[in-house]
Coordinates of C-alpha atoms and ligand atoms in Angstrom, one line a residue:
M1 CA -24.9 17.6 49.4
I2 CA -24.8 16.7 45.7
S3 CA -28.2 16.9 44.0
F4 CA -29.7 13.9 42.2
H5 CA -29.8 15.9 39.0
S6 CA -26.1 16.6 39.2
I7 CA -25.0 13.0 39.0
P8 CA -25.3 12.4 35.3
L9 CA -23.4 15.7 34.7
L10 CA -20.7 14.5 37.0
I11 CA -20.4 11.2 35.3
V12 CA -20.2 12.8 31.8
S13 CA -17.6 15.3 33.2
V14 CA -15.4 12.4 34.4
L15 CA -15.6 10.6 31.1
F16 CA -14.7 13.7 29.1
L17 CA -11.9 14.4 31.5
L18 CA -10.5 10.9 30.9
L19 CA -10.8 11.1 27.2
G20 CA -9.3 14.6 27.1
V21 CA -6.3 13.5 29.1
Y22 CA -5.9 10.4 26.9
V23 CA -6.0 12.4 23.7
F24 CA -3.6 15.0 25.1
A25 CA -1.1 12.5 26.4
Q26 CA -1.0 10.3 23.3
R27 CA -0.5 12.4 20.2
R28 CA -0.3 16.1 21.0
G29 CA 0.7 17.2 17.6
S30 CA -1.9 15.3 15.5
P31 CA -4.3 17.6 13.5
G32 CA -7.4 18.3 15.5
N33 CA -6.0 17.0 18.8
I34 CA -5.5 20.5 20.4
G35 CA -9.0 21.6 19.4
Y36 CA -10.5 18.3 20.7
V37 CA -8.6 18.5 24.0
L38 CA -9.9 22.0 24.5
W39 CA -13.4 20.9 23.5
C40 CA -13.2 18.1 26.1
Y41 CA -11.9 20.5 28.8
L42 CA -14.7 23.0 28.1
T43 CA -17.3 20.2 28.2
V44 CA -16.0 19.2 31.6
H45 CA -16.1 22.9 32.6
W46 CA -19.7 23.2 31.5
H47 CA -21.0 19.9 33.0
F48 CA -19.1 20.3 36.2
T49 CA -20.2 23.9 36.9
W50 CA -23.8 23.0 36.2
A51 CA -23.5 19.9 38.4
I52 CA -22.5 22.3 41.3
I53 CA -25.1 25.0 40.4
Y54 CA -27.9 22.4 40.6
S55 CA -26.7 21.4 44.1
V56 CA -26.2 24.8 45.7
N57 CA -28.9 26.6 47.7
D58 CA -27.3 30.0 47.9
L59 CA -28.4 32.5 45.2
R60 CA -25.1 34.5 45.2
T61 CA -23.0 31.4 44.7
A62 CA -25.3 30.3 41.9
E63 CA -24.9 33.6 40.2
L64 CA -21.2 33.4 40.4
L65 CA -21.2 29.8 39.1
N66 CA -23.4 31.0 36.3
K67 CA -20.7 33.5 35.1
I68 CA -17.9 30.9 35.6
G69 CA -19.9 28.3 33.7
Y70 CA -20.7 30.5 30.8
S71 CA -17.1 31.7 30.5
G72 CA -16.3 28.2 29.3
I73 CA -19.4 27.5 27.4
I74 CA -18.9 30.4 25.0
F75 CA -15.7 28.8 23.7
L76 CA -17.3 25.4 23.1
P77 CA -18.4 26.1 19.5
I78 CA -15.1 27.7 18.8
A79 CA -13.1 24.7 20.1
Y80 CA -15.4 22.4 18.0
Y81 CA -14.7 24.7 14.9
D82 CA -11.0 24.7 15.6
F83 CA -11.1 20.9 15.8
A84 CA -13.1 20.5 12.6
V85 CA -10.9 22.9 10.6
S86 CA -7.6 21.4 11.9
F87 CA -8.9 17.9 11.2
V88 CA -9.7 18.7 7.6
R89 CA -6.7 20.9 6.9
K90 CA -4.5 18.3 8.6
K91 CA -2.7 20.9 10.6
N92 CA -3.2 22.7 13.9
G93 CA -3.2 26.5 14.4
N94 CA -5.3 27.7 11.4
L95 CA -5.9 31.4 10.8
R96 CA -9.5 30.7 10.0
V97 CA -10.2 30.1 13.7
L98 CA -8.5 33.2 14.9
V99 CA -11.5 35.5 14.4
P100 CA -13.9 33.2 16.2
Y101 CA -11.5 33.1 19.2
L102 CA -11.4 36.9 19.2
I103 CA -15.2 37.1 19.1
G104 CA -15.3 34.6 22.0
L105 CA -13.0 36.9 24.0
A106 CA -15.4 39.8 23.4
F107 CA -18.3 37.7 24.6
L108 CA -16.3 36.7 27.7
A109 CA -15.8 40.4 28.5
T110 CA -19.5 41.0 28.3
I111 CA -20.2 38.3 30.8
W112 CA -18.0 39.9 33.5
M113 CA -18.6 43.6 32.6
G114 CA -22.4 43.9 32.8
N115 CA -25.7 42.1 32.7
H116 CA -26.2 41.8 29.0
F117 CA -25.0 38.2 28.4
V118 CA -26.1 36.5 31.6
V119 CA -28.7 37.9 34.0
G120 CA -28.7 36.1 37.3
V121 CA -30.3 32.7 37.7
Q122 CA -33.7 31.2 38.3
K123 CA -34.8 28.2 40.3
Y124 CA -36.3 25.3 38.4
W125 CA -37.4 22.0 39.8
W126 CA -34.0 20.6 39.1
G127 CA -32.1 23.5 40.7
Y128 CA -30.7 26.9 39.8
F129 CA -30.2 27.6 36.1
P130 CA -28.8 30.6 34.2
N131 CA -31.0 33.4 32.9
V132 CA -29.7 35.1 29.8
G133 CA -29.7 38.7 28.7
N134 CA -30.4 40.5 25.4
W135 CA -26.9 39.8 23.9
H136 CA -27.2 36.1 24.3
P137 CA -29.2 35.7 21.0
Y138 CA -26.2 37.2 19.1
Y139 CA -24.1 34.4 20.7
L140 CA -26.6 31.8 19.5
C141 CA -26.3 33.2 15.9
F142 CA -22.5 33.0 16.2
L143 CA -22.8 29.4 17.5
T144 CA -25.2 28.4 14.7
Y145 CA -22.9 29.8 12.1
L146 CA -19.9 27.9 13.5
C147 CA -21.9 24.7 13.8
W148 CA -23.1 25.0 10.3
D149 CA -19.8 26.0 8.7
G150 CA -17.9 23.3 10.7
L151 CA -20.3 20.6 9.4
K152 CA -20.0 22.0 5.9
V153 CA -16.2 21.8 6.0
L154 CA -16.3 18.3 7.3
S155 CA -18.9 17.0 4.9
K156 CA -17.2 18.6 1.9
E157 CA -14.0 16.7 2.9
Y158 CA -16.0 13.5 3.4
R159 CA -17.3 13.7 -0.2
R160 CA -13.9 14.6 -1.6
E161 CA -12.0 12.0 0.4
T162 CA -11.1 8.6 -1.3
S163 CA -9.2 6.8 1.4
I164 CA -11.6 4.4 3.1
L165 CA -9.9 4.8 6.5
R166 CA -10.1 8.6 6.5
K167 CA -13.7 8.4 5.2
S168 CA -14.7 6.3 8.2
Q169 CA -12.8 8.7 10.5
L170 CA -14.7 11.7 9.0
K171 CA -18.0 9.9 9.3
H172 CA -17.4 9.4 13.0
V173 CA -16.3 13.0 13.4
I174 CA -19.4 14.3 11.6
V175 CA -21.8 12.1 13.5
A176 CA -20.1 12.9 16.9
C177 CA -20.3 16.7 16.2
A178 CA -23.9 16.6 15.0
C179 CA -24.8 14.6 18.1
Y180 CA -23.1 17.0 20.4
M181 CA -24.9 19.9 18.8
L182 CA -28.3 18.5 19.9
A183 CA -27.1 19.4 23.4
A184 CA -28.1 22.9 22.5
I185 CA -31.6 21.8 23.8
D186 CA -30.2 23.1 27.1
F187 CA -30.4 26.7 25.9
I188 CA -34.2 26.6 26.1
A189 CA -34.2 26.7 29.9
N190 CA -32.0 29.8 29.7
Y191 CA -35.0 31.6 28.2
G192 CA -37.3 30.8 31.1
V193 CA -38.9 27.7 29.6
P194 CA -38.8 24.9 32.2
V195 CA -37.4 22.2 29.8
Y196 CA -35.1 19.9 31.7
P197 CA -31.6 20.3 30.3
F198 CA -31.0 16.8 29.1
G199 CA -28.2 17.8 26.7
F200 CA -25.7 15.6 28.6
I201 CA -27.3 12.6 26.9
F202 CA -26.1 13.9 23.5
T203 CA -22.6 14.9 24.8
F204 CA -22.3 11.4 26.2
L205 CA -23.3 9.8 22.9
S206 CA -20.9 12.0 21.0
L207 CA -18.1 10.8 23.4
L208 CA -19.0 7.2 22.7
I209 CA -18.8 7.9 18.9
V210 CA -15.4 9.5 19.2
V211 CA -14.2 6.5 21.4
R212 CA -15.4 4.2 18.7
G213 CA -13.7 6.2 16.0
I214 CA -10.4 6.1 17.9
S215 CA -10.7 2.4 18.7
Q216 CA -11.7 1.2 15.3
H217 CA -10.5 3.9 12.8
Q218 CA -7.5 5.5 14.5
L219 CA -9.2 8.8 14.8
M220 CA -6.8 11.7 15.4
G221 CA -3.9 9.3 14.9
L222 CA -4.9 7.4 18.0
S223 CA -5.5 3.8 18.6
L224 CA -7.2 3.0 21.8
V225 CA -6.9 -0.5 23.2
I226 CA -9.9 -0.2 25.4
R227 CA -10.0 -2.8 28.0
K228 CA -13.5 -4.3 27.8
T229 CA -13.6 -4.5 31.6
A230 CA -12.8 -0.8 32.0
I231 CA -15.6 0.2 29.8
Y232 CA -18.0 -2.3 31.4
S233 CA -17.0 -1.0 34.8
V234 CA -17.8 2.6 33.9
V235 CA -21.1 1.7 32.3
T236 CA -22.1 -0.6 35.1
A237 CA -21.1 2.0 37.8
S238 CA -23.2 4.7 35.9
L239 CA -26.2 2.4 35.6
T240 CA -25.9 1.2 39.2
A241 CA -25.9 4.9 40.4
I242 CA -29.0 5.6 38.3
Y243 CA -30.6 2.4 39.7
F244 CA -30.1 3.5 43.3
I245 CA -31.4 6.9 42.6
I246 CA -34.5 5.6 40.9
A247 CA -35.1 3.0 43.6
T248 CA -34.8 5.5 46.4
Q249 CA -37.0 8.1 44.6
L250 CA -39.6 5.4 44.0
A251 CA -39.5 4.3 47.6
K252 CA -40.1 7.9 48.7
L253 CA -43.0 8.1 46.3
L254 CA -44.5 4.9 47.6
E255 CA -44.1 6.2 51.2
G256 CA -46.0 9.3 50.1
V257 CA -48.8 7.2 48.7
S258 CA -49.0 4.8 51.7
G259 CA -48.5 7.6 54.2
Q260 CA -45.7 5.9 56.1
A261 CA -42.1 5.0 55.7
N262 CA -41.7 1.3 55.9
F263 CA -39.6 -1.6 54.8
W264 CA -42.2 -2.7 52.2
S265 CA -42.2 0.4 50.1
A266 CA -38.4 0.2 49.8
A267 CA -38.6 -3.5 49.0
V268 CA -41.4 -3.1 46.4
A269 CA -39.4 -0.3 44.8
A270 CA -36.3 -2.4 44.7
V271 CA -38.1 -5.3 43.1
V272 CA -39.8 -3.1 40.4
V273 CA -36.6 -1.4 39.5
T274 CA -34.6 -4.6 39.5
A275 CA -37.1 -6.2 37.1
L276 CA -36.5 -3.3 34.7
F277 CA -32.9 -2.8 35.4
Q278 CA -31.5 -6.3 34.7
P279 CA -32.8 -6.5 31.1
M280 CA -31.6 -3.0 30.5
M281 CA -28.1 -3.9 31.8
N282 CA -28.0 -6.9 29.5
R283 CA -29.0 -4.9 26.5
M284 CA -26.4 -2.3 27.3
R285 CA -23.7 -5.0 27.4
N286 CA -24.8 -6.4 24.2
L287 CA -24.9 -3.0 22.6
L288 CA -21.4 -2.3 23.9
D289 CA -20.2 -5.6 22.5
E290 CA -21.7 -5.0 19.2
K291 CA -21.1 -1.3 18.7
L292 CA -17.8 -0.7 20.5
F293 CA -15.9 -3.8 20.3
G294 CA -17.6 -6.2 17.8
D295 CA -17.0 -9.8 18.7
W296 CA -13.3 -9.4 17.9
L297 CA -12.0 -12.7 19.2
G298 CA -15.0 -14.7 18.0
D299 CA -14.8 -13.2 14.5
M300 CA -11.1 -13.7 14.3
S301 CA -10.8 -17.3 15.4
R302 CA -13.9 -18.6 13.5
G303 CA -12.8 -16.7 10.5
V304 CA -9.3 -18.2 10.6
V305 CA -10.8 -21.7 10.8
H306 CA -13.1 -21.0 7.9
E307 CA -10.5 -19.5 5.6
V308 CA -7.6 -21.8 6.4
K309 CA -9.4 -25.0 6.2
G310 CA -9.1 -25.0 2.4
P311 CA -5.3 -24.5 2.1
L312 CA -4.6 -26.9 5.0
A313 CA -6.8 -29.6 3.4
S314 CA -4.7 -29.4 0.2
I315 CA -1.5 -29.6 2.1
S316 CA -2.2 -33.0 3.8
L317 CA -2.5 -35.1 0.6
P318 CA 0.9 -34.1 -1.0
A319 CA 2.6 -34.3 2.4
E320 CA 1.2 -37.8 2.9
L321 CA 2.3 -38.9 -0.6
T322 CA 5.8 -37.5 0.0
L323 CA 6.0 -39.4 3.3
M324 CA 5.0 -42.7 1.6
D325 CA 7.6 -42.1 -1.1
L326 CA 10.3 -41.4 1.5
E327 CA 9.4 -44.6 3.3
D328 CA 9.6 -46.5 0.0
I329 CA 13.1 -45.0 -0.6
E330 CA 14.1 -46.0 2.9
K331 CA 13.1 -49.6 2.3
G332 CA 14.9 -49.6 -1.0
K333 CA 11.6 -50.1 -3.0
Q334 CA 12.0 -46.9 -5.0
D335 CA 14.9 -44.9 -6.4
I336 CA 15.3 -41.4 -4.9
R337 CA 16.3 -39.9 -8.3
A338 CA 13.2 -41.1 -10.0
L339 CA 10.9 -39.6 -7.3
L340 CA 12.8 -36.4 -6.7
P341 CA 11.0 -34.2 -9.3
A342 CA 7.6 -35.2 -8.1
M343 CA 8.6 -34.7 -4.4
K344 CA 10.0 -31.3 -5.3
E345 CA 6.8 -30.3 -7.1
R346 CA 4.7 -31.4 -4.1
M347 CA 6.9 -29.5 -1.7
R348 CA 6.5 -26.3 -3.8
G349 CA 2.7 -26.8 -3.7
I350 CA 2.8 -27.2 0.1
L351 CA 4.9 -24.0 0.4
N352 CA 2.4 -22.1 -1.8
K353 CA -0.5 -23.3 0.3
T354 CA 1.2 -22.4 3.6
G355 CA 1.9 -19.0 2.2
E356 CA -1.7 -18.6 1.1
A357 CA -2.9 -19.7 4.6
A358 CA -0.6 -17.1 6.2
E359 CA -1.8 -14.4 3.9
R360 CA -5.4 -15.1 4.7
I361 CA -4.7 -15.1 8.4
E362 CA -3.1 -11.7 8.0
A363 CA -6.0 -10.4 5.9
L364 CA -8.5 -11.6 8.5
Y365 CA -6.4 -10.1 11.3
E366 CA -6.6 -6.7 9.5
L367 CA -10.3 -7.1 9.1
A368 CA -11.0 -8.2 12.7
A369 CA -8.8 -5.4 14.1
S370 CA -10.8 -3.0 11.8
R371 CA -7.6 -1.3 11.0
G372 CA -9.2 -0.3 7.8
P373 CA -8.0 -1.9 4.6
S374 CA -4.7 -0.7 3.2
A375 CA -4.9 2.3 1.0
G376 CA -3.3 0.8 -2.2
A377 CA -5.0 0.5 -5.6
V378 CA -5.9 -3.1 -6.4
S379 CA -6.6 -4.5 -9.8
I380 CA -10.0 -6.1 -10.2
H381 CA -8.4 -8.9 -12.3
D382 CA -6.0 -9.8 -9.5
I383 CA -8.9 -10.0 -7.1
I384 CA -10.9 -12.3 -9.4
Q385 CA -7.9 -14.5 -10.1
G386 CA -7.2 -14.8 -6.4
G387 CA -10.8 -15.5 -5.6
I388 CA -11.0 -18.3 -8.2
S389 CA -7.8 -19.8 -6.9
A390 CA -9.3 -19.8 -3.3
A391 CA -12.3 -21.7 -4.7
K392 CA -10.2 -24.0 -6.8
N393 CA -10.7 -27.1 -4.7
V394 CA -14.5 -26.8 -4.6
L395 CA -14.7 -26.0 -8.3
G396 CA -12.5 -29.0 -9.1
S397 CA -14.3 -31.5 -6.9
A398 CA -17.8 -30.5 -8.1
N399 CA -16.7 -30.4 -11.7
V400 CA -18.6 -27.1 -12.3
P401 CA -17.2 -24.9 -15.1
L402 CA -16.7 -21.2 -14.4
V403 CA -17.5 -18.8 -17.2
L404 CA -15.7 -15.4 -16.9
D405 CA -16.9 -12.2 -18.4
V406 CA -14.4 -9.6 -17.3
P407 CA -13.4 -7.0 -19.8
Q408 CA -9.8 -5.8 -19.9
G409 CA -8.8 -2.4 -18.5
L410 CA -11.3 -2.1 -15.7
P411 CA -10.2 0.7 -13.3
P412 CA -8.8 -0.5 -9.9
V413 CA -10.5 -0.3 -6.5
R414 CA -8.8 0.7 -3.3
G415 CA -8.2 -1.8 -0.5
S416 CA -6.7 -5.1 0.5
V417 CA -6.4 -7.6 -2.3
K418 CA -6.3 -10.6 0.1
Q419 CA -9.5 -9.6 1.8
L420 CA -11.3 -9.0 -1.5
E421 CA -10.0 -12.4 -2.7
I422 CA -11.6 -14.0 0.3
A423 CA -14.9 -12.3 -0.5
V424 CA -14.9 -13.3 -4.2
G425 CA -13.7 -16.9 -3.3
N426 CA -16.6 -17.3 -0.8
L427 CA -19.2 -16.2 -3.4
V428 CA -17.8 -18.6 -6.0
K429 CA -17.6 -21.5 -3.5
N430 CA -21.2 -21.0 -2.4
A431 CA -22.4 -20.8 -6.1
V432 CA -20.7 -24.0 -6.9
E433 CA -22.0 -25.8 -3.8
A434 CA -25.6 -24.6 -4.7
M435 CA -25.4 -26.5 -8.0
N436 CA -26.0 -29.7 -6.2
G437 CA -24.3 -32.0 -8.7
S438 CA -25.4 -30.2 -11.9
H439 CA -22.6 -29.3 -14.2
D440 CA -24.1 -26.1 -15.6
P441 CA -21.6 -23.2 -15.4
V442 CA -21.3 -20.6 -12.7
R443 CA -20.9 -17.1 -14.2
L444 CA -18.6 -14.4 -12.8
S445 CA -18.8 -11.1 -14.5
A446 CA -17.5 -7.6 -13.8
Y447 CA -18.2 -4.2 -15.3
E448 CA -18.0 -0.6 -14.3
D449 CA -20.8 1.9 -13.8
K450 CA -20.4 5.6 -13.0
K451 CA -18.9 5.2 -9.6
H452 CA -18.4 1.5 -9.0
I453 CA -16.9 -1.7 -10.2
V454 CA -19.8 -4.2 -10.2
L455 CA -19.0 -7.9 -9.7
S456 CA -21.7 -10.5 -10.2
V457 CA -21.6 -14.2 -9.3
R458 CA -24.5 -16.1 -10.8
D459 CA -25.5 -19.7 -10.5
T460 CA -28.5 -21.8 -11.6
G461 CA -28.5 -23.8 -8.4
S462 CA -31.0 -24.3 -5.6
G463 CA -31.8 -20.7 -4.9
I464 CA -32.5 -19.2 -1.5
G465 CA -36.0 -18.9 0.1
D466 CA -37.2 -15.5 1.4
Q467 CA -36.9 -16.6 5.0
D468 CA -33.3 -17.6 4.6
Q469 CA -32.4 -14.5 2.6
A470 CA -33.1 -12.4 5.7
H471 CA -30.3 -14.3 7.6
L472 CA -27.8 -14.8 4.9
F473 CA -25.2 -12.4 6.4
D474 CA -25.7 -13.4 10.0
P475 CA -22.7 -15.2 11.6
N476 CA -23.3 -19.0 11.9
F477 CA -26.2 -19.1 9.5
T478 CA -25.9 -22.2 7.3
T479 CA -28.2 -24.7 5.6
K480 CA -25.3 -27.1 5.0
G481 CA -25.5 -28.8 8.3
A482 CA -22.1 -30.0 9.7
K483 CA -20.4 -29.2 6.4
G484 CA -21.1 -25.5 6.7
M485 CA -19.9 -22.9 9.1
G486 CA -22.1 -20.1 8.2
L487 CA -19.2 -17.7 8.1
G488 CA -18.5 -17.1 4.4
L489 CA -21.2 -14.6 3.7
Y490 CA -20.7 -12.9 7.1
L491 CA -17.1 -12.3 6.4
T492 CA -17.8 -11.4 2.8
E493 CA -20.3 -8.7 3.8
K494 CA -17.9 -7.4 6.4
I495 CA -15.1 -7.1 3.9
I496 CA -17.2 -5.4 1.3
R497 CA -18.6 -2.9 3.9
E498 CA -15.1 -2.1 5.1
H499 CA -14.2 -1.3 1.5
G500 CA -17.0 1.2 1.3
G501 CA -19.0 -1.2 -1.0
T502 CA -22.4 -3.0 -0.9
I503 CA -23.5 -6.6 -1.5
T504 CA -27.0 -7.6 -2.6
V505 CA -28.6 -10.8 -3.5
H506 CA -31.3 -11.8 -6.0
S507 CA -32.5 -15.3 -5.8
E508 CA -35.4 -17.6 -6.8
V509 CA -35.9 -21.0 -5.3
G510 CA -35.2 -23.7 -7.9
K511 CA -33.8 -21.2 -10.4
G512 CA -30.7 -19.8 -9.0
T513 CA -28.9 -16.9 -7.3
E514 CA -27.0 -13.8 -8.2
F515 CA -24.8 -11.9 -5.7
I516 CA -23.9 -8.4 -6.8
V517 CA -21.0 -6.6 -5.2
K518 CA -20.4 -2.9 -5.8
L519 CA -17.0 -1.4 -4.9
P520 CA -16.1 2.2 -5.3
K521 CA -13.8 2.5 -8.3
L522 CA -10.7 4.6 -8.3
S523 CA -10.5 7.2 -11.0
E524 CA -7.2 7.3 -12.9
K525 CA -6.2 10.5 -11.2
N526 CA -6.7 8.9 -7.7
S527 CA -5.0 5.7 -8.6
F528 CA -1.8 7.6 -9.4
A529 CA -2.0 9.4 -6.1
A530 CA -2.5 6.1 -4.2
Ligands
ADP1 P1 -21.8 -21.8 4.6 O1 -21.4 -21.9 3.2 O2 -20.7 -22.3 5.6 O3 -23.1 -22.4 4.9 P2 -22.1 -19.0 4.1 O4 -22.2 -17.8 5.1 O5 -21.2 -18.9 3.0 O6 -21.9 -20.2 5.0 O7 -23.6 -19.2 3.5 C1 -24.7 -19.2 4.3 C2 -25.9 -19.9 3.7 O8 -26.3 -19.1 2.6 C3 -25.6 -21.2 3.0 O9 -25.6 -22.3 4.0 C4 -26.6 -21.3 2.0 O10 -27.9 -21.8 2.5 C5 -26.9 -19.9 1.6 N1 -26.3 -19.6 0.3 C6 -25.2 -18.8 0.1 N2 -24.9 -18.7 -1.2 C7 -25.8 -19.4 -1.9 C8 -26.1 -19.6 -3.3 N3 -25.3 -19.1 -4.2 N4 -27.1 -20.4 -3.5 C9 -27.9 -20.9 -2.6 N5 -27.7 -20.7 -1.3 C10 -26.7 -19.9 -0.9

């Protein structure tokens, strides 16, 4: 009979098994994949053996399981180290990990050849658990060294790396590894202290972080199209299992208190747990939506409407004029030769605008799919020109001058020119719209500091109240009624963040607003490499 305490371990085992098989099947040769697959297998080995050890009643079986379990566990930090080094060096099979593997084999021998590493088991309230011998602390030192050195290698690479995509990948790897390390909490019970080994929570979180890294940043060369429903099913099934266990345990407890087994204790338990369970379930779904998937479809479709509205609006007028001209020619009112140059000019304009709309859709698709912006160097002057052209309609109809203060020769930034144009265009449009009929200029300036290109868009318009400032970057937040969509700043912030930058706002009601965008600049050396 499977013990209640084994269930979370079994669930985490199955999830790691699935992830391991996926990573193995997809891209065997990618740097870090072998180490990670081994790491997954060893995690399954650990969780699964301990799930059984908690459920057995026989001492000898528990002692055997202890040795089997530890035979895998000793290699866990080595597999992690192998993964970290291969990921950074961008190749599998590094000599640097050979020595740890050899030390691992030596530890393995001590497990099976004496009582120095593991010494039997002891029974805690959750089941049997390994006791360790006097050589185990040496293993802990070895493990600490590998954890520390692995993190050092990863964080050094993170600081050195300039590609935004790879930086995001490294960030996920570092957080996932650090999270997994917290599972070392389980070692406490090895030393006779009855601390419940809840390390599986950290291994589970680390798995979620890796899945996120794969789905959003092509970690280990993988891209995972996770079916929302598949993930929901796994999470719902896990939570439902936990729900039943809590409900039955609570029913038992109530029976103990009332002294009799009856229908009411089960019913009360079910009601209490359901009351707690439903909100938890909803929160979990929201969290999954937000952290794992983002509102991909929502972002994408609303973003497209927001960004394509402008180019489409400027297509309809010239198209209408051309149609009227054609009708006049048909009726013989106008001469085709006289109208031809104007019609050609308008058609060119329409073509430009449709091209622009298509490019914006592509840029938004890139953004919504979180493929990471492309790695090319982009001139800040091109971004500003593109941004101004995106805001041309609004600038023209409000009759607000734009004053530029952009020195020549600013170093480039890395990323997608189309996405950054959308960001700058939105800031300029908002600044112009905030002028409320005044014809004072909006100022756009750029300069470089030590590490960034800093862009500032400043207006002397309505300003933004403190309460509104807190919601500026929320999707759908607008004070413009039916005219606004509340998406400009949401998209802008997302774009800047994806480019490794920041956006801040300084505003005073009645005086005006300044948005400051900082983007990591590319040094000359890096821009040649790009
Ligand atoms: P929208 O322009 O469709 O309303 P945005 O996300 O671009 O959506 O802007 C959200 C809100 O932020 C605006 O409705 C406006 O209230 C405020 N806002 C943005 N920029 C400025 C600015 N420069 N001055 C005053 N208010 C601003």
